[in-house]
Amino acid sequence: MAEVRLEHIYKTYKGGVEAVKDLNLTIRNGEFLALLGPSGCGKTSTLRMIVGLEQITAGDLYIGDRRMNDLEPSERNAALAFESYALYPPLTVHDNIAFCLRARQMDPGEIKRRVLEVADMLEIRDILGRKPAELGGGQKQRISLARALVRDPDAFLMDEPLSHLDAAQRAHMRVELKRLHARTGRTTVLVTHDQLEAVAMAERVAVMNFGVLQQVGTFDEIYNHPANEFVAGFIGEPPMNFLECEPTSQDGQTALRATDGSFSVTLPGELRARVEGQKAGRLKLGIRPIDMIAAPKANGNGVVEIAGNVYTYESLGEEGQLAARIGSNEVIVVTSPDVTFERSQPVWLQLRTHRIHLFHGDTGVAL
């Protein structure tokens, strides 16, 4: 096990495409960290630079106390489980797992011991004599993981390891990978675009977009205190609603008025102070679907609520999802499963004020 440290890392491909820009990230010794972001955000490039499959354009990479920039992949003791499994079809499961150890000319007795140990760990001992073509996706994924783990690496890296599995297999493998990390205690990095995978397995999440690290923290920290509009919209399902507003004065107090004039809301003291402190001309009010309450009529008890019209309503069994029009905006609201709404009917949306997020209209940075 070892700490992985990336200091001012850049990756620029031919044609001047910047995949990673000034990345500073420390993955603690024994930690399980998820690199999360949309396709093309630079997370796989980061993983491949750690393992040595991509050359670092600028910056410094350390695993433990050793600088890795100029070392070959075989010298880094970092193992990568590929998204595509990358198994050798002519070889048995045993020989696929043992391949890298034989390449190192390791003692046959030690090879056998390591293969059996990791096979027991991943519960694949009963298929060691079979070939990849005879196996299902979940079994192939375990073999790919076993082939990486058998090297006894300081850092264990996984590139979207569950993307080829069906829903039931993904749910099962999430539990298995979490259990595996608890058992081995290895420094582990998971690359994924699926926030459910990141939440289920990782201790901390690093969110990337357009090659730039946006925020690092536990899922609760990122979910409840997003650093900017991108993180707020990317984390959470359904995603956060955003309403464009501008500060105004209402009854002598600072309020927010929709830029299309569809609503105006007063703010509680803390949020009002943030708006007055920023002096921004445009703002975005962010509110998660679960932090809104839909009602067929106004409450009238001083709660913050906005008038709208039902666009669609979906009953999903354990909850409902209401899409409503507010002026030129569309918002999603998670509702109780025992209420229904009809298309185009008026609806009042109550906002839990302590769950409102505010973002600068030009930069997207959280207030």
Short mmCIF file of C-alpha atoms in Angstrom, two decimals:
data_model
loop_
_atom_site.label_atom_id
_atom_site.label_comp_id
_atom_site.label_asym_id
_atom_site.label_seq_id
_atom_site.Cartn_x
_atom_site.Cartn_y
_atom_site.Cartn_z
CA MET A 1 0.00 0.00 0.00
CA ALA A 2 1.09 3.56 -0.65
CA GLU A 3 -0.13 7.11 -0.98
CA VAL A 4 -0.63 8.33 -4.57
CA ARG A 5 0.10 12.01 -5.10
CA LEU A 6 -0.47 14.03 -8.28
CA GLU A 7 1.06 17.51 -8.32
CA HIS A 8 0.20 19.99 -11.08
CA ILE A 9 -0.39 17.19 -13.60
CA TYR A 10 -1.11 18.06 -17.23
CA LYS A 11 -1.87 15.77 -20.16
CA THR A 12 -1.91 17.21 -23.68
CA TYR A 13 -2.48 15.00 -26.70
CA LYS A 14 -1.46 15.62 -30.30
CA GLY A 15 -3.32 18.56 -31.79
CA GLY A 16 -3.18 20.45 -28.50
CA VAL A 17 -6.08 18.64 -26.86
CA GLU A 18 -5.77 19.17 -23.10
CA ALA A 19 -7.22 16.12 -21.38
CA VAL A 20 -6.02 16.98 -17.86
CA LYS A 21 -5.22 20.47 -16.59
CA ASP A 22 -3.26 21.30 -13.44
CA LEU A 23 -4.52 18.32 -11.44
CA ASN A 24 -3.59 18.31 -7.76
CA LEU A 25 -4.88 15.28 -5.90
CA THR A 26 -3.71 13.12 -3.01
CA ILE A 27 -5.10 9.59 -2.64
CA ARG A 28 -4.40 8.53 0.90
CA ASN A 29 -2.67 5.32 1.86
CA GLY A 30 -5.29 2.55 1.87
CA GLU A 31 -8.08 4.84 0.66
CA PHE A 32 -10.79 3.95 -1.85
CA LEU A 33 -11.27 7.01 -4.08
CA ALA A 34 -13.58 7.39 -7.09
CA LEU A 35 -12.75 9.62 -10.06
CA LEU A 36 -16.21 10.66 -11.21
CA GLY A 37 -17.26 12.66 -14.24
CA PRO A 38 -18.85 12.58 -17.70
CA SER A 39 -17.22 10.91 -20.69
CA GLY A 40 -14.20 12.84 -21.94
CA CYS A 41 -13.55 14.67 -18.65
CA GLY A 42 -9.99 13.28 -18.26
CA LYS A 43 -10.53 10.62 -15.60
CA THR A 44 -9.27 7.66 -17.67
CA SER A 45 -6.28 9.70 -18.87
CA THR A 46 -5.46 10.36 -15.21
CA LEU A 47 -5.67 6.66 -14.41
CA ARG A 48 -3.45 5.72 -17.34
CA MET A 49 -0.84 8.28 -16.29
CA ILE A 50 -0.75 6.78 -12.81
CA VAL A 51 -0.17 3.27 -14.15
CA GLY A 52 2.30 4.47 -16.80
CA LEU A 53 0.38 3.82 -20.02
CA GLU A 54 0.28 7.55 -20.83
CA GLN A 55 3.20 9.92 -20.57
CA ILE A 56 2.75 12.91 -18.28
CA THR A 57 3.03 16.19 -20.19
CA ALA A 58 3.89 18.23 -17.10
CA GLY A 59 3.79 17.84 -13.33
CA ASP A 60 4.92 15.19 -10.86
CA LEU A 61 3.43 11.82 -9.90
CA TYR A 62 4.42 10.02 -6.70
CA ILE A 63 3.47 6.59 -5.41
CA GLY A 64 4.73 6.51 -1.87
CA ASP A 65 7.95 8.52 -1.82
CA ARG A 66 9.03 7.54 -5.35
CA ARG A 67 8.60 9.90 -8.30
CA MET A 68 7.07 7.84 -11.10
CA ASN A 69 7.24 10.11 -14.16
CA ASP A 70 10.18 8.36 -15.82
CA LEU A 71 9.54 4.80 -14.64
CA GLU A 72 8.11 2.06 -16.85
CA PRO A 73 4.72 0.55 -15.90
CA SER A 74 6.44 -2.63 -14.68
CA GLU A 75 8.49 -0.57 -12.20
CA ARG A 76 5.56 1.26 -10.59
CA ASN A 77 3.84 -1.64 -8.81
CA ALA A 78 0.44 -0.23 -9.80
CA ALA A 79 -2.10 -2.66 -11.27
CA LEU A 80 -4.94 -1.74 -13.63
CA ALA A 81 -8.17 -3.67 -14.22
CA PHE A 82 -9.30 -2.66 -17.71
CA GLU A 83 -12.86 -1.80 -18.73
CA SER A 84 -12.76 -4.41 -21.53
CA TYR A 85 -11.41 -7.25 -19.28
CA ALA A 86 -8.51 -7.81 -21.77
CA LEU A 87 -8.30 -11.55 -21.14
CA TYR A 88 -6.30 -13.98 -23.31
CA PRO A 89 -8.86 -16.28 -25.02
CA PRO A 90 -6.54 -19.31 -25.52
CA LEU A 91 -5.48 -19.39 -21.86
CA THR A 92 -7.34 -20.86 -18.92
CA VAL A 93 -8.48 -18.67 -16.06
CA HIS A 94 -5.50 -19.91 -14.02
CA ASP A 95 -3.03 -19.03 -16.77
CA ASN A 96 -4.63 -15.61 -17.36
CA ILE A 97 -4.14 -14.77 -13.70
CA ALA A 98 -0.62 -16.20 -13.58
CA PHE A 99 0.56 -14.60 -16.84
CA CYS A 100 2.18 -11.48 -15.34
CA LEU A 101 3.90 -13.52 -12.61
CA ARG A 102 5.39 -15.90 -15.16
CA ALA A 103 6.58 -12.91 -17.18
CA ARG A 104 8.56 -11.90 -14.10
CA GLN A 105 10.03 -15.43 -13.95
CA MET A 106 8.67 -15.93 -10.46
CA ASP A 107 9.05 -19.28 -8.71
CA PRO A 108 6.28 -21.71 -9.83
CA GLY A 109 5.40 -22.54 -6.24
CA GLU A 110 4.92 -18.87 -5.39
CA ILE A 111 2.84 -18.37 -8.55
CA LYS A 112 0.53 -21.22 -7.57
CA ARG A 113 0.17 -19.87 -4.02
CA ARG A 114 -0.69 -16.37 -5.20
CA VAL A 115 -3.17 -17.53 -7.84
CA LEU A 116 -5.03 -19.74 -5.39
CA GLU A 117 -5.04 -17.01 -2.76
CA VAL A 118 -6.60 -14.41 -5.06
CA ALA A 119 -8.97 -17.00 -6.56
CA ASP A 120 -10.26 -17.77 -3.07
CA MET A 121 -10.58 -14.07 -2.34
CA LEU A 122 -12.76 -13.54 -5.44
CA GLU A 123 -14.51 -16.92 -5.21
CA ILE A 124 -13.43 -18.15 -8.65
CA ARG A 125 -11.38 -21.19 -7.63
CA ASP A 126 -13.92 -23.55 -9.21
CA ILE A 127 -13.42 -22.04 -12.70
CA LEU A 128 -9.60 -21.89 -12.83
CA GLY A 129 -9.49 -24.62 -15.48
CA ARG A 130 -12.00 -22.99 -17.83
CA LYS A 131 -11.41 -20.49 -20.65
CA PRO A 132 -12.90 -16.96 -20.95
CA ALA A 133 -15.30 -17.89 -23.77
CA GLU A 134 -17.08 -20.30 -21.43
CA LEU A 135 -17.76 -17.64 -18.79
CA GLY A 136 -20.27 -14.87 -18.12
CA GLY A 137 -19.56 -11.15 -17.75
CA GLY A 138 -19.44 -11.21 -13.95
CA GLN A 139 -16.93 -14.06 -13.93
CA LYS A 140 -14.75 -12.35 -16.55
CA GLN A 141 -14.74 -9.20 -14.44
CA ARG A 142 -13.57 -11.17 -11.40
CA ILE A 143 -10.75 -12.68 -13.47
CA SER A 144 -9.69 -9.21 -14.61
CA LEU A 145 -9.61 -8.06 -10.99
CA ALA A 146 -7.73 -11.20 -9.93
CA ARG A 147 -5.08 -10.65 -12.60
CA ALA A 148 -4.45 -7.17 -11.21
CA LEU A 149 -4.53 -8.18 -7.54
CA VAL A 150 -2.19 -11.16 -7.94
CA ARG A 151 0.67 -8.75 -8.52
CA ASP A 152 0.32 -7.50 -4.92
CA PRO A 153 0.32 -3.86 -6.08
CA ASP A 154 0.83 -0.71 -4.02
CA ALA A 155 -2.04 0.94 -5.93
CA PHE A 156 -5.03 -0.89 -7.43
CA LEU A 157 -6.72 0.96 -10.31
CA MET A 158 -10.06 0.15 -11.98
CA ASP A 159 -11.32 1.73 -15.20
CA GLU A 160 -15.15 1.49 -15.25
CA PRO A 161 -15.03 -2.17 -14.20
CA LEU A 162 -18.81 -2.66 -14.08
CA SER A 163 -19.85 -1.00 -17.34
CA HIS A 164 -20.40 -4.27 -19.23
CA LEU A 165 -22.50 -5.95 -16.55
CA ASP A 166 -26.28 -6.01 -16.26
CA ALA A 167 -28.06 -4.26 -13.38
CA ALA A 168 -28.16 -7.28 -11.06
CA GLN A 169 -24.49 -8.10 -11.66
CA ARG A 170 -23.47 -4.47 -11.09
CA ALA A 171 -25.29 -4.38 -7.75
CA HIS A 172 -23.61 -7.63 -6.70
CA MET A 173 -20.13 -6.55 -7.83
CA ARG A 174 -20.41 -3.21 -6.02
CA VAL A 175 -20.82 -5.11 -2.77
CA GLU A 176 -17.97 -7.49 -3.69
CA LEU A 177 -15.54 -4.69 -4.56
CA LYS A 178 -16.33 -2.90 -1.30
CA ARG A 179 -15.72 -6.14 0.59
CA LEU A 180 -12.51 -6.74 -1.35
CA HIS A 181 -11.14 -3.33 -0.42
CA ALA A 182 -12.00 -3.85 3.23
CA ARG A 183 -10.15 -7.17 3.13
CA THR A 184 -7.02 -6.05 1.29
CA GLY A 185 -6.75 -2.44 2.50
CA ARG A 186 -5.04 -1.42 -0.76
CA THR A 187 -4.96 2.11 -2.09
CA THR A 188 -7.72 1.90 -4.71
CA VAL A 189 -8.82 4.27 -7.48
CA LEU A 190 -12.08 3.70 -9.35
CA VAL A 191 -12.90 5.56 -12.56
CA THR A 192 -16.61 5.80 -13.27
CA HIS A 193 -19.29 8.05 -14.74
CA ASP A 194 -21.95 6.40 -12.56
CA GLN A 195 -22.46 8.28 -9.30
CA LEU A 196 -24.22 5.28 -7.76
CA GLU A 197 -21.02 3.24 -8.15
CA ALA A 198 -18.98 6.05 -6.61
CA VAL A 199 -21.34 6.44 -3.66
CA ALA A 200 -21.65 2.70 -3.02
CA MET A 201 -17.93 1.95 -3.00
CA ALA A 202 -15.68 4.98 -2.49
CA GLU A 203 -14.73 6.74 0.72
CA ARG A 204 -14.11 10.00 -1.16
CA VAL A 205 -15.14 11.22 -4.60
CA ALA A 206 -13.14 13.46 -6.95
CA VAL A 207 -15.38 15.13 -9.55
CA MET A 208 -13.79 16.14 -12.88
CA ASN A 209 -15.05 18.07 -15.90
CA PHE A 210 -13.20 19.17 -19.04
CA GLY A 211 -9.92 17.96 -17.54
CA VAL A 212 -10.26 20.08 -14.41
CA LEU A 213 -10.77 18.77 -10.89
CA GLN A 214 -13.96 20.41 -9.63
CA GLN A 215 -14.26 19.14 -6.04
CA VAL A 216 -13.00 16.38 -3.74
CA GLY A 217 -14.76 15.10 -0.65
CA THR A 218 -17.11 12.53 0.77
CA PHE A 219 -20.35 12.10 -1.12
CA ASP A 220 -22.25 13.90 1.65
CA GLU A 221 -19.91 16.88 1.39
CA ILE A 222 -20.25 17.08 -2.39
CA TYR A 223 -24.01 16.50 -2.36
CA ASN A 224 -24.81 18.98 0.40
CA HIS A 225 -22.12 21.59 -0.31
CA PRO A 226 -21.32 21.55 -4.05
CA ALA A 227 -18.49 23.87 -5.05
CA ASN A 228 -20.12 25.01 -8.27
CA GLU A 229 -23.09 24.62 -10.59
CA PHE A 230 -21.56 21.69 -12.50
CA VAL A 231 -21.00 19.58 -9.38
CA ALA A 232 -24.47 20.44 -8.10
CA GLY A 233 -26.08 19.36 -11.38
CA PHE A 234 -23.97 16.25 -11.90
CA ILE A 235 -24.40 14.82 -8.40
CA GLY A 236 -27.87 13.65 -7.43
CA GLU A 237 -30.64 11.77 -9.21
CA PRO A 238 -32.85 13.36 -10.41
CA PRO A 239 -30.44 16.28 -10.95
CA MET A 240 -30.73 19.62 -9.21
CA ASN A 241 -33.13 22.23 -10.65
CA PHE A 242 -31.70 25.62 -11.60
CA LEU A 243 -33.71 28.84 -11.92
CA GLU A 244 -32.13 32.02 -13.27
CA CYS A 245 -32.73 34.98 -10.99
CA GLU A 246 -31.59 38.49 -10.19
CA PRO A 247 -31.47 40.24 -6.82
CA THR A 248 -34.27 42.69 -6.15
CA SER A 249 -35.85 44.50 -3.22
CA GLN A 250 -39.17 43.31 -1.85
CA ASP A 251 -40.80 44.93 1.16
CA GLY A 252 -37.45 46.46 2.03
CA GLN A 253 -35.60 43.13 1.96
CA THR A 254 -33.37 41.49 -0.62
CA ALA A 255 -35.27 38.91 -2.67
CA LEU A 256 -34.74 36.97 -5.87
CA ARG A 257 -36.82 37.59 -8.99
CA ALA A 258 -36.83 35.23 -11.97
CA THR A 259 -35.21 36.78 -15.03
CA ASP A 260 -38.35 35.89 -17.02
CA GLY A 261 -40.55 37.49 -14.34
CA SER A 262 -42.35 34.24 -13.50
CA PHE A 263 -41.77 34.39 -9.73
CA SER A 264 -40.22 36.31 -6.89
CA VAL A 265 -39.13 34.81 -3.57
CA THR A 266 -37.83 36.29 -0.34
CA LEU A 267 -34.81 34.65 1.24
CA PRO A 268 -34.01 33.64 4.82
CA GLY A 269 -31.33 35.62 6.64
CA GLU A 270 -28.27 33.51 5.79
CA LEU A 271 -29.02 33.30 2.05
CA ARG A 272 -29.95 36.99 1.95
CA ALA A 273 -26.57 37.86 3.48
CA ARG A 274 -24.75 35.77 0.84
CA VAL A 275 -26.57 37.55 -1.99
CA GLU A 276 -25.88 40.98 -0.52
CA GLY A 277 -22.23 40.08 0.04
CA GLN A 278 -21.65 38.97 -3.55
CA LYS A 279 -23.38 41.90 -5.25
CA ALA A 280 -23.87 39.73 -8.34
CA GLY A 281 -26.16 40.90 -11.14
CA ARG A 282 -27.30 37.38 -12.08
CA LEU A 283 -27.71 34.34 -9.88
CA LYS A 284 -28.97 30.79 -10.21
CA LEU A 285 -31.18 29.35 -7.51
CA GLY A 286 -30.56 25.62 -7.16
CA ILE A 287 -32.98 23.26 -5.43
CA ARG A 288 -33.01 19.47 -5.50
CA PRO A 289 -36.22 17.68 -6.56
CA ILE A 290 -36.45 15.98 -3.17
CA ASP A 291 -36.34 19.40 -1.43
CA MET A 292 -39.53 20.67 -3.07
CA ILE A 293 -43.12 19.89 -2.14
CA ALA A 294 -45.85 19.98 -4.80
CA ALA A 295 -49.35 21.00 -3.73
CA PRO A 296 -52.53 21.76 -5.75
CA LYS A 297 -53.02 25.08 -3.93
CA ALA A 298 -50.97 27.70 -2.13
CA ASN A 299 -50.04 27.09 1.50
CA GLY A 300 -50.23 30.71 2.56
CA ASN A 301 -48.31 30.19 5.80
CA GLY A 302 -45.23 32.19 4.89
CA VAL A 303 -43.37 29.31 3.21
CA VAL A 304 -41.34 30.01 0.08
CA GLU A 305 -43.44 28.72 -2.81
CA ILE A 306 -43.66 29.24 -6.55
CA ALA A 307 -46.68 28.88 -8.85
CA GLY A 308 -46.40 26.63 -11.88
CA ASN A 309 -48.25 24.20 -14.12
CA VAL A 310 -47.92 20.42 -14.41
CA TYR A 311 -46.12 19.32 -17.56
CA THR A 312 -45.89 15.56 -16.94
CA TYR A 313 -46.29 13.22 -13.98
CA GLU A 314 -44.75 9.75 -13.63
CA SER A 315 -45.66 7.22 -10.95
CA LEU A 316 -42.55 5.14 -10.20
CA GLY A 317 -43.93 2.93 -7.45
CA GLU A 318 -42.03 4.08 -4.39
CA GLU A 319 -42.17 7.73 -5.50
CA GLY A 320 -43.58 10.01 -8.17
CA GLN A 321 -41.75 12.47 -10.40
CA LEU A 322 -43.51 15.64 -11.39
CA ALA A 323 -42.25 17.89 -14.17
CA ALA A 324 -43.63 21.41 -13.85
CA ARG A 325 -43.35 24.58 -15.90
CA ILE A 326 -42.38 27.77 -14.11
CA GLY A 327 -42.38 30.49 -16.74
CA SER A 328 -39.76 29.40 -19.29
CA ASN A 329 -38.19 26.90 -16.88
CA GLU A 330 -38.95 23.24 -16.28
CA VAL A 331 -38.31 21.70 -12.86
CA ILE A 332 -38.54 18.15 -11.49
CA VAL A 333 -40.13 17.41 -8.13
CA VAL A 334 -40.05 14.09 -6.26
CA THR A 335 -43.48 13.46 -4.76
CA SER A 336 -45.14 10.97 -2.46
CA PRO A 337 -46.41 7.85 -4.31
CA ASP A 338 -49.97 8.35 -3.02
CA VAL A 339 -50.62 11.64 -4.85
CA THR A 340 -51.25 12.20 -8.56
CA PHE A 341 -51.31 15.24 -10.82
CA GLU A 342 -52.95 15.89 -14.17
CA ARG A 343 -51.26 17.54 -17.12
CA SER A 344 -51.60 21.34 -17.22
CA GLN A 345 -53.20 21.62 -13.77
CA PRO A 346 -51.93 24.49 -11.56
CA VAL A 347 -49.42 23.46 -8.90
CA TRP A 348 -47.66 25.26 -6.08
CA LEU A 349 -44.07 24.29 -5.35
CA GLN A 350 -42.89 24.84 -1.80
CA LEU A 351 -39.12 25.21 -1.35
CA ARG A 352 -37.29 24.01 1.75
CA THR A 353 -35.33 27.20 2.27
CA HIS A 354 -32.50 25.58 4.25
CA ARG A 355 -31.84 23.38 1.19
CA ILE A 356 -31.61 26.21 -1.37
CA HIS A 357 -28.24 26.61 -3.14
CA LEU A 358 -27.13 29.82 -4.83
CA PHE A 359 -24.60 30.10 -7.67
CA HIS A 360 -23.00 33.07 -9.40
CA GLY A 361 -24.75 33.58 -12.72
CA ASP A 362 -21.55 34.14 -14.71
CA THR A 363 -18.95 31.86 -13.06
CA GLY A 364 -21.23 29.15 -11.66
CA VAL A 365 -19.33 29.22 -8.35
CA ALA A 366 -21.40 28.57 -5.23
CA LEU A 367 -22.10 31.58 -3.04
#
